[in-house]
Short mmCIF file of C-alpha atoms in Angstrom, two decimals:
data_model
loop_
_atom_site.label_atom_id
_atom_site.label_comp_id
_atom_site.label_asym_id
_atom_site.label_seq_id
_atom_site.Cartn_x
_atom_site.Cartn_y
_atom_site.Cartn_z
CA UNK A 133 -1.31 -36.44 36.54
CA UNK A 134 -0.33 -37.62 40.05
CA UNK A 135 -2.68 -36.81 42.99
CA UNK A 136 -0.11 -34.31 44.25
CA UNK A 137 0.28 -32.61 40.90
CA UNK A 138 -3.45 -32.23 40.50
CA UNK A 139 -3.77 -30.82 43.98
CA UNK A 140 -1.35 -28.08 43.44
CA UNK A 141 -2.77 -27.33 39.92
CA UNK A 142 -6.24 -26.80 41.64
CA UNK A 143 -4.77 -24.63 44.26
CA UNK A 144 -2.93 -22.58 41.62
CA UNK A 145 -6.34 -22.01 40.04
CA UNK A 146 -7.71 -20.74 43.19
CA UNK A 147 -4.93 -18.39 43.75
CA UNK A 148 -5.21 -17.04 40.21
CA UNK A 149 -8.88 -16.34 40.86
CA UNK A 150 -7.86 -13.93 43.52
CA UNK A 151 -5.76 -11.68 41.29
CA UNK A 152 -5.88 -8.37 42.95
CA UNK A 153 -5.59 -6.20 39.75
CA UNK A 154 -8.79 -8.02 38.27
CA UNK A 155 -10.62 -7.53 41.61
CA UNK A 156 -9.90 -3.80 41.77
CA UNK A 157 -10.96 -3.41 38.12
CA UNK A 158 -14.27 -5.03 38.99
CA UNK A 159 -15.06 -2.35 41.54
CA UNK A 160 -13.87 0.78 40.02
CA UNK A 161 -17.03 1.65 38.24
CA UNK A 162 -18.71 2.10 41.57
CA UNK A 163 -15.82 4.07 42.95
CA UNK A 164 -15.75 6.45 39.92
CA UNK A 165 -19.50 7.25 40.34
CA UNK A 166 -18.59 9.79 43.07
CA UNK A 167 -15.51 11.75 41.77
CA UNK A 168 -13.69 14.60 43.70
CA UNK A 169 -15.29 18.07 43.86
CA UNK A 170 -13.97 21.02 42.24
CA UNK A 171 -10.18 21.31 42.81
CA UNK A 172 -10.31 18.00 44.72
CA UNK A 173 -7.96 14.92 44.17
CA UNK A 174 -7.93 11.09 44.53
CA UNK A 175 -5.92 9.88 47.44
CA UNK A 176 -5.22 6.17 47.22
CA UNK A 177 -4.08 4.27 50.23
CA UNK A 178 -3.46 0.57 49.89
CA UNK A 179 -2.55 -1.76 52.71
CA UNK A 180 -2.08 -5.55 53.05
CA UNK A 181 -0.42 -8.23 51.15
CA UNK A 182 -2.14 -7.44 47.92
CA UNK A 183 -1.70 -3.68 48.31
CA UNK A 184 0.88 -3.14 45.53
CA UNK A 185 -1.09 -4.95 42.76
CA UNK A 186 -4.32 -3.45 44.01
CA UNK A 187 -2.73 0.06 43.83
CA UNK A 188 -1.30 -0.59 40.32
CA UNK A 189 -4.82 -1.35 39.01
CA UNK A 190 -6.37 1.59 40.71
CA UNK A 191 -3.77 4.07 39.33
CA UNK A 192 -4.34 2.89 35.82
CA UNK A 193 -7.93 3.92 36.37
CA UNK A 194 -7.01 7.15 38.15
CA UNK A 195 -4.29 8.94 36.27
CA UNK A 196 -2.48 11.52 38.39
CA UNK A 197 -3.74 10.12 41.60
CA UNK A 198 -1.47 10.09 44.63
CA UNK A 199 -0.99 6.67 46.16
CA UNK A 200 0.55 5.30 49.40
CA UNK A 201 1.20 1.52 49.46
CA UNK A 202 2.03 -0.36 52.69
CA UNK A 203 2.74 -4.01 52.38
CA UNK A 204 5.10 -6.81 53.47
CA UNK A 205 8.45 -7.93 52.15
CA UNK A 206 8.23 -9.70 48.84
CA UNK A 207 5.45 -7.58 47.67
CA UNK A 208 7.03 -4.23 47.96
CA UNK A 209 8.62 -3.69 44.67
CA UNK A 210 8.66 0.10 43.53
CA UNK A 211 5.52 1.28 41.78
CA UNK A 212 5.41 4.32 39.56
CA UNK A 213 3.14 7.07 41.00
CA UNK A 214 3.27 5.52 44.49
CA UNK A 215 5.11 5.67 47.64
CA UNK A 216 5.71 1.96 48.58
CA UNK A 217 6.43 1.29 52.40
CA UNK A 218 7.34 -2.11 53.76
CA UNK A 219 5.80 -3.15 57.02
CA UNK A 220 6.33 -6.30 59.44
CA UNK A 221 3.93 -9.24 59.21
CA UNK A 222 2.80 -11.23 61.20
CA UNK A 223 4.58 -9.24 63.85
CA UNK A 224 4.18 -5.53 63.88
CA UNK A 225 7.60 -3.59 63.72
CA UNK A 226 9.02 -0.08 63.62
CA UNK A 227 8.61 0.11 59.72
CA UNK A 228 4.99 -0.64 60.09
CA UNK A 229 4.57 2.05 62.86
CA UNK A 230 6.26 4.48 60.52
CA UNK A 231 3.75 3.35 57.60
CA UNK A 232 0.79 3.88 60.19
CA UNK A 233 1.88 7.49 60.92
CA UNK A 234 2.20 8.01 57.08
CA UNK A 235 -1.42 6.72 56.62
CA UNK A 236 -2.62 9.12 59.38
CA UNK A 237 -0.94 12.02 57.87
CA UNK A 238 -2.38 11.30 54.41
CA UNK A 239 -5.76 10.94 55.77
CA UNK A 240 -5.45 14.11 57.78
CA UNK A 241 -4.47 16.01 54.49
CA UNK A 242 -7.79 15.14 52.79
CA UNK A 243 -10.41 17.81 52.59
CA UNK A 244 -14.08 17.58 51.88
CA UNK A 245 -13.60 18.22 48.14
CA UNK A 246 -11.17 15.22 47.87
CA UNK A 247 -11.89 11.44 47.75
CA UNK A 248 -10.13 8.67 49.53
CA UNK A 249 -9.84 5.31 47.86
CA UNK A 250 -8.90 2.64 50.43
CA UNK A 251 -7.57 -0.76 49.02
CA UNK A 252 -7.68 -3.20 51.82
CA UNK A 253 -6.35 -6.77 51.92
CA UNK A 254 -5.38 -9.37 54.44
CA UNK A 255 -2.23 -8.75 56.50
CA UNK A 256 -3.11 -5.08 56.83
CA UNK A 257 -3.87 -5.36 60.61
CA UNK A 258 -0.38 -6.27 61.52
CA UNK A 259 1.16 -3.92 59.10
CA UNK A 260 -0.33 -0.63 60.44
CA UNK A 261 0.27 -0.72 64.26
CA UNK A 262 -0.93 2.56 65.51
CA UNK A 263 -1.10 2.09 69.19
CA UNK A 264 -3.94 3.77 71.17
CA UNK A 265 -2.90 6.77 73.24
CA UNK A 266 -0.94 5.58 76.31
CA UNK A 267 0.52 2.46 74.51
CA UNK A 268 3.91 1.95 72.88
CA UNK A 269 4.81 -0.18 69.86
CA UNK A 270 6.30 -2.70 72.30
CA UNK A 271 2.93 -2.96 74.03
CA UNK A 272 1.29 -3.84 70.72
CA UNK A 273 3.88 -6.27 69.87
CA UNK A 274 3.47 -8.18 73.25
CA UNK A 275 -0.29 -8.40 72.77
CA UNK A 276 0.12 -9.63 69.24
CA UNK A 277 2.55 -12.42 70.32
CA UNK A 278 -0.05 -13.51 72.96
CA UNK A 279 -2.83 -13.62 70.42
CA UNK A 280 -0.85 -15.35 67.80
CA UNK A 281 -0.20 -18.26 70.34
CA UNK A 282 -3.58 -18.16 72.03
CA UNK A 283 -5.56 -20.44 69.58
CA UNK A 284 -7.91 -17.40 68.77
CA UNK A 285 -9.47 -17.27 65.42
CA UNK A 286 -8.93 -14.15 63.16
CA UNK A 287 -12.34 -12.55 64.16
CA UNK A 288 -11.19 -12.76 67.89
CA UNK A 289 -7.67 -11.46 67.21
CA UNK A 290 -9.03 -8.41 65.50
CA UNK A 291 -11.58 -7.54 68.01
CA UNK A 292 -8.84 -7.17 70.46
CA UNK A 293 -6.55 -5.43 68.03
CA UNK A 294 -9.35 -2.83 67.07
CA UNK A 295 -9.76 -1.94 70.69
CA UNK A 296 -6.01 -1.04 70.94
CA UNK A 297 -5.70 1.00 67.80
CA UNK A 298 -6.06 4.54 66.29
CA UNK A 299 -6.64 3.06 62.70
CA UNK A 300 -8.68 -0.06 63.12
CA UNK A 301 -12.43 -0.38 63.63
CA UNK A 302 -13.21 2.55 61.65
CA UNK A 303 -10.35 4.59 62.47
CA UNK A 304 -9.67 5.73 58.95
CA UNK A 305 -13.05 7.32 58.80
CA UNK A 306 -12.74 9.39 61.86
CA UNK A 307 -9.42 10.72 60.46
CA UNK A 308 -10.48 11.72 57.02
CA UNK A 309 -12.62 14.78 56.10
CA UNK A 310 -12.99 13.43 52.70
CA UNK A 311 -15.57 10.74 51.70
CA UNK A 312 -13.97 7.22 51.81
CA UNK A 313 -14.63 4.32 49.37
CA UNK A 314 -12.90 0.91 50.00
CA UNK A 315 -12.29 -1.89 47.61
CA UNK A 316 -11.69 -4.94 50.02
CA UNK A 317 -10.12 -8.30 49.16
CA UNK A 318 -11.21 -10.73 51.92
CA UNK A 319 -8.91 -13.09 53.65
CA UNK A 320 -11.47 -14.18 56.32
CA UNK A 321 -14.15 -16.89 56.10
CA UNK A 322 -17.69 -15.38 55.88
CA UNK A 323 -16.10 -12.15 54.71
CA UNK A 324 -16.99 -10.01 57.67
CA UNK A 325 -15.71 -6.61 56.67
CA UNK A 326 -15.10 -5.69 60.18
CA UNK A 327 -12.51 -8.37 60.41
CA UNK A 328 -10.50 -8.01 57.27
CA UNK A 329 -7.41 -5.97 58.26
CA UNK A 330 -9.33 -5.16 61.38
CA UNK A 331 -11.85 -3.09 59.56
CA UNK A 332 -10.31 0.32 59.14
CA UNK A 333 -13.14 1.57 57.18
CA UNK A 334 -16.07 -0.06 58.95
CA UNK A 335 -17.63 -0.03 62.53
CA UNK A 336 -15.59 -2.15 65.01
CA UNK A 337 -16.58 -5.64 65.64
CA UNK A 338 -17.39 -4.97 69.35
CA UNK A 339 -16.72 -2.82 72.28
CA UNK A 340 -13.51 -2.43 74.26
CA UNK A 341 -15.38 -4.19 77.26
CA UNK A 342 -16.01 -7.17 74.95
CA UNK A 343 -12.28 -7.32 73.83
CA UNK A 344 -11.28 -7.34 77.56
CA UNK A 345 -13.74 -9.99 78.38
CA UNK A 346 -12.41 -12.06 75.30
CA UNK A 347 -8.86 -11.62 76.47
CA UNK A 348 -9.89 -13.08 79.86
CA UNK A 349 -11.47 -16.06 78.22
CA UNK A 350 -8.41 -16.75 76.09
CA UNK A 351 -6.36 -16.65 79.32
CA UNK A 352 -4.08 -13.87 78.25
CA UNK A 353 -5.59 -10.80 80.09
CA UNK A 354 -3.12 -11.02 83.08
CA UNK A 355 -0.13 -11.40 80.68
CA UNK A 356 -1.02 -8.42 78.63
CA UNK A 357 0.82 -5.10 79.25
CA UNK A 358 -0.62 -2.78 81.96
CA UNK A 359 -1.14 -0.15 79.33
CA UNK A 360 -3.15 -2.36 77.07
CA UNK A 361 -5.41 -3.29 79.86
CA UNK A 362 -5.96 0.29 80.76
CA UNK A 363 -6.95 1.10 77.15
CA UNK A 364 -9.63 -1.65 77.04
CA UNK A 365 -10.99 -0.34 80.30
CA UNK A 366 -11.63 3.19 78.79
CA UNK A 367 -15.14 4.28 77.93
CA UNK A 368 -16.36 3.88 74.33
CA UNK A 369 -16.36 6.63 71.83
CA UNK A 370 -20.02 7.07 71.17
CA UNK A 371 -19.86 9.26 68.12
CA UNK A 372 -21.38 8.08 65.02
CA UNK A 373 -18.87 7.02 62.42
CA UNK A 374 -18.98 8.95 59.05
CA UNK A 375 -20.43 6.87 56.23
CA UNK A 376 -18.25 4.99 53.71
CA UNK A 377 -18.61 2.68 50.64
CA UNK A 378 -17.24 -0.70 51.29
CA UNK A 379 -17.18 -2.97 48.29
CA UNK A 380 -16.05 -6.52 48.47
CA UNK A 381 -14.22 -7.48 45.26
CA UNK A 382 -12.52 -10.77 46.01
CA UNK A 383 -12.75 -13.63 48.64
CA UNK A 384 -11.85 -17.22 49.72
CA UNK A 385 -15.21 -18.36 48.38
CA UNK A 386 -14.55 -17.04 44.97
CA UNK A 387 -11.09 -18.84 44.87
CA UNK A 388 -12.75 -22.18 46.00
CA UNK A 389 -15.38 -21.73 43.27
CA UNK A 390 -12.59 -21.50 40.71
CA UNK A 391 -10.99 -24.56 41.97
CA UNK A 392 -14.33 -26.37 41.52
CA UNK A 393 -14.61 -24.99 38.01
CA UNK A 394 -11.14 -26.46 37.41
CA UNK A 395 -12.51 -29.78 38.10
CA UNK A 396 -12.64 -30.20 41.95
CA UNK A 397 -15.71 -30.99 43.99
CA UNK A 398 -16.65 -28.51 46.78
CA UNK A 399 -15.69 -30.03 50.24
CA UNK A 400 -18.65 -30.51 52.60
CA UNK A 401 -16.61 -28.66 55.40
CA UNK A 402 -14.30 -25.66 55.59
CA UNK A 403 -10.81 -25.21 56.86
CA UNK A 404 -11.78 -24.07 60.44
CA UNK A 405 -11.16 -24.63 64.02
CA UNK A 406 -8.07 -26.36 65.62
CA UNK A 407 -5.85 -27.92 63.12
CA UNK A 408 -5.87 -31.36 64.66
CA UNK A 409 -9.84 -31.29 64.70
CA UNK A 410 -9.86 -30.07 61.10
CA UNK A 411 -7.25 -32.76 60.00
CA UNK A 412 -9.36 -35.39 61.58
CA UNK A 413 -12.53 -34.19 59.85
CA UNK A 414 -10.79 -34.01 56.39
CA UNK A 415 -9.23 -37.61 56.72
CA UNK A 416 -12.55 -38.86 57.64
CA UNK A 417 -13.63 -38.03 54.15
CA UNK A 418 -10.86 -39.85 52.36
CA UNK A 419 -12.54 -43.44 52.52
CA UNK A 420 -15.46 -42.01 50.51
CA UNK A 421 -13.50 -40.57 47.70
CA UNK A 422 -14.15 -41.69 44.18
CA UNK A 423 -11.31 -42.67 41.90
CA UNK A 424 -9.84 -39.34 40.47
CA UNK A 425 -12.16 -37.31 42.81
CA UNK A 426 -10.58 -34.10 44.43
CA UNK A 427 -12.10 -32.03 47.18
CA UNK A 428 -11.46 -28.26 47.32
CA UNK A 429 -11.50 -26.76 50.79
CA UNK A 430 -11.12 -23.09 51.86
CA UNK A 431 -10.81 -21.15 55.19
CA UNK A 432 -8.51 -20.81 58.08
CA UNK A 433 -7.60 -23.13 60.97
CA UNK A 434 -5.99 -22.03 64.28
CA UNK A 435 -2.88 -23.36 66.02
CA UNK A 436 -2.16 -23.26 69.71
CA UNK A 437 1.56 -22.63 70.14
CA UNK A 438 3.07 -24.91 72.70
CA UNK A 439 6.73 -24.92 71.45
CA UNK A 440 9.30 -22.74 69.83
CA UNK A 441 9.51 -24.59 66.44
CA UNK A 442 9.15 -23.19 62.95
CA UNK A 443 5.95 -23.65 61.13
CA UNK A 444 2.50 -22.48 60.14
CA UNK A 445 -1.06 -23.63 60.17
CA UNK A 446 -1.13 -25.07 56.82
CA UNK A 447 2.17 -27.11 57.28
CA UNK A 448 0.75 -28.38 60.60
CA UNK A 449 -2.49 -29.36 59.17
CA UNK A 450 -0.78 -31.20 56.44
CA UNK A 451 1.63 -33.05 58.82
CA UNK A 452 -1.09 -33.87 61.32
CA UNK A 453 -3.21 -35.32 58.34
CA UNK A 454 -0.27 -37.41 57.04
CA UNK A 455 0.08 -38.97 60.55
CA UNK A 456 -3.65 -39.65 60.86
CA UNK A 457 -3.56 -41.34 57.40
CA UNK A 458 -0.70 -43.59 58.58
CA UNK A 459 -2.79 -44.63 61.48
CA UNK A 460 -5.81 -45.31 59.35
CA UNK A 461 -4.56 -46.09 55.90
CA UNK A 462 -6.69 -46.36 52.72
CA UNK A 463 -5.87 -48.63 49.83
CA UNK A 464 -5.33 -46.15 47.16
CA UNK A 465 -2.77 -43.32 46.30
CA UNK A 466 -3.73 -39.85 47.59
CA UNK A 467 -2.24 -36.48 48.19
CA UNK A 468 -3.24 -33.55 50.58
CA UNK A 469 -2.06 -30.00 50.03
CA UNK A 470 -2.79 -27.01 52.34
CA UNK A 471 -1.41 -23.59 51.11
CA UNK A 472 -1.56 -19.95 52.24
CA UNK A 473 -2.94 -18.10 49.35
CA UNK A 474 -0.48 -15.28 49.97
CA UNK A 475 2.52 -17.72 49.55
CA UNK A 476 3.50 -17.40 53.28
CA UNK A 477 2.43 -19.86 56.01
CA UNK A 478 3.74 -18.61 59.37
CA UNK A 479 7.14 -16.59 59.76
CA UNK A 480 9.34 -18.74 57.45
CA UNK A 481 9.38 -18.77 53.72
CA UNK A 482 7.10 -21.87 53.29
CA UNK A 483 3.65 -21.46 51.73
CA UNK A 484 2.29 -24.83 53.16
CA UNK A 485 2.65 -28.55 52.74
CA UNK A 486 2.06 -31.35 50.22
CA UNK A 487 1.70 -34.91 51.82
CA UNK A 488 0.98 -38.43 50.65
CA UNK A 489 1.17 -41.86 52.00
CA UNK A 490 4.90 -42.07 52.19
CA UNK A 491 5.40 -38.58 53.88
CA UNK A 492 5.78 -39.85 57.52
CA UNK A 493 8.23 -42.42 56.54
CA UNK A 494 10.29 -39.98 54.41
CA UNK A 495 10.43 -37.51 57.40
CA UNK A 496 11.83 -40.32 59.63
CA UNK A 497 14.33 -41.34 56.99
CA UNK A 498 15.36 -37.73 57.17
CA UNK A 499 16.14 -37.98 60.74
CA UNK A 500 13.18 -36.35 62.26
CA UNK A 501 10.43 -37.76 64.42
CA UNK A 502 7.19 -36.10 62.89
CA UNK A 503 5.06 -36.47 66.04
CA UNK A 504 7.75 -34.98 68.21
CA UNK A 505 8.13 -32.06 65.75
CA UNK A 506 4.41 -31.47 66.09
CA UNK A 507 4.66 -31.40 69.83
CA UNK A 508 7.00 -28.43 69.51
CA UNK A 509 5.23 -26.78 66.53
CA UNK A 510 8.21 -27.60 64.26
CA UNK A 511 6.51 -28.61 61.09
CA UNK A 512 8.85 -26.75 58.61
CA UNK A 513 11.85 -28.94 59.10
CA UNK A 514 9.80 -32.12 59.43
CA UNK A 515 8.12 -31.41 56.04
CA UNK A 516 11.46 -30.28 54.45
CA UNK A 517 12.96 -33.60 55.52
CA UNK A 518 10.17 -35.44 53.81
CA UNK A 519 10.40 -33.35 50.64
CA UNK A 520 6.71 -32.16 51.43
CA UNK A 521 7.21 -28.40 52.00
CA UNK A 522 5.45 -26.10 49.47
CA UNK A 523 7.48 -22.84 48.69
CA UNK A 524 5.82 -20.61 46.07
CA UNK A 525 7.17 -17.07 47.00
CA UNK A 526 4.84 -14.20 47.57
CA UNK A 527 1.88 -14.50 45.27
CA UNK A 528 0.66 -10.77 45.71
CA UNK A 529 -2.71 -11.60 46.88
CA UNK A 530 -4.27 -13.03 50.09
CA UNK A 531 -7.63 -14.70 50.36
CA UNK A 532 -6.96 -17.06 53.43
CA UNK A 533 -6.04 -20.64 52.85
CA UNK A 534 -6.73 -23.18 50.20
CA UNK A 535 -6.49 -26.88 50.32
CA UNK A 536 -7.13 -30.13 48.39
CA UNK A 537 -7.57 -33.66 49.04
CA UNK A 538 -7.00 -35.71 45.86
CA UNK A 539 -7.40 -39.44 45.15
CA UNK A 540 -5.56 -41.17 42.18
#
């Protein structure tokens, strides 16, 4: 098998390990230990890129339950026993705002005798824009655009999102009179439940004042809409959150472990930080690879947007590594693949990139200067020109990003 073929086979093993149905099945025993009271019912609310598959598994275990599913395009096929609503990602949209109102209504309809089963997966934060009082959807969209281009990591992004929302940072618990149990598929390194989908069933990651200070450090405070700044200046809600059972059922670490079980070695560093810094750290490992060795990486990098091109963090990571490798070549064949586990990397249809020693030359032969493409964050057309674009379609799950560096 070629290094590229092996790299993609290992990534597919990692994605398979994040199967949402199997993840839900693992957590249902704990959920079922607290059934509805007399005359009560199960209300299933699933949100995120894996929402449909998670809801399907839950409905199999809860015949007759009522389900509301909020997910993105490509994962929104009809599901018997559920209302499936499509919502925008990564940019919140009107459909997501309507879905958020449906979630609020569903939570508000629950009584003490009922039980709410929350199924949470990555992407849920952008999909449920419920602006705080005094804000509009346009305000939320403006803040989201600033955050996505700021270089902030997912924890920082979601701290600010929580401060501007009625649903995030424990909002579901304040709206429901019924006990809430959540099965959570983590898409964030470290599996901080406050960060996954902006923590709808857990306490917030910080205060509004901390979110405002972070926005200042990121350099976006003065660009934020006036209404958003006003919300972050409000006093905190000091009421204690109702308790909830939050159960982690899948994560990036489990997927990396599956890649190791399939024959890779665990990488000594995660996918983290700025893409250029991460690319340099990964390529520094190349010279020490043994023949036939593959390193499995997991995590999530950040990109600071300086141009208006088409791309995503995995595509940019792959392209940057290919250029570094050209400048500091090794004397063996190799491949590097970086892929979003959800099958989407940025706003386009690509999942990531698969590069090797010949990628920069192939891109130039296709009429594109790869360095100039990176300068405008335009990695998608560059990789496409070099036949190095990975397109998988929606995978139905989301546990952040996976990567492999393989030597022949």
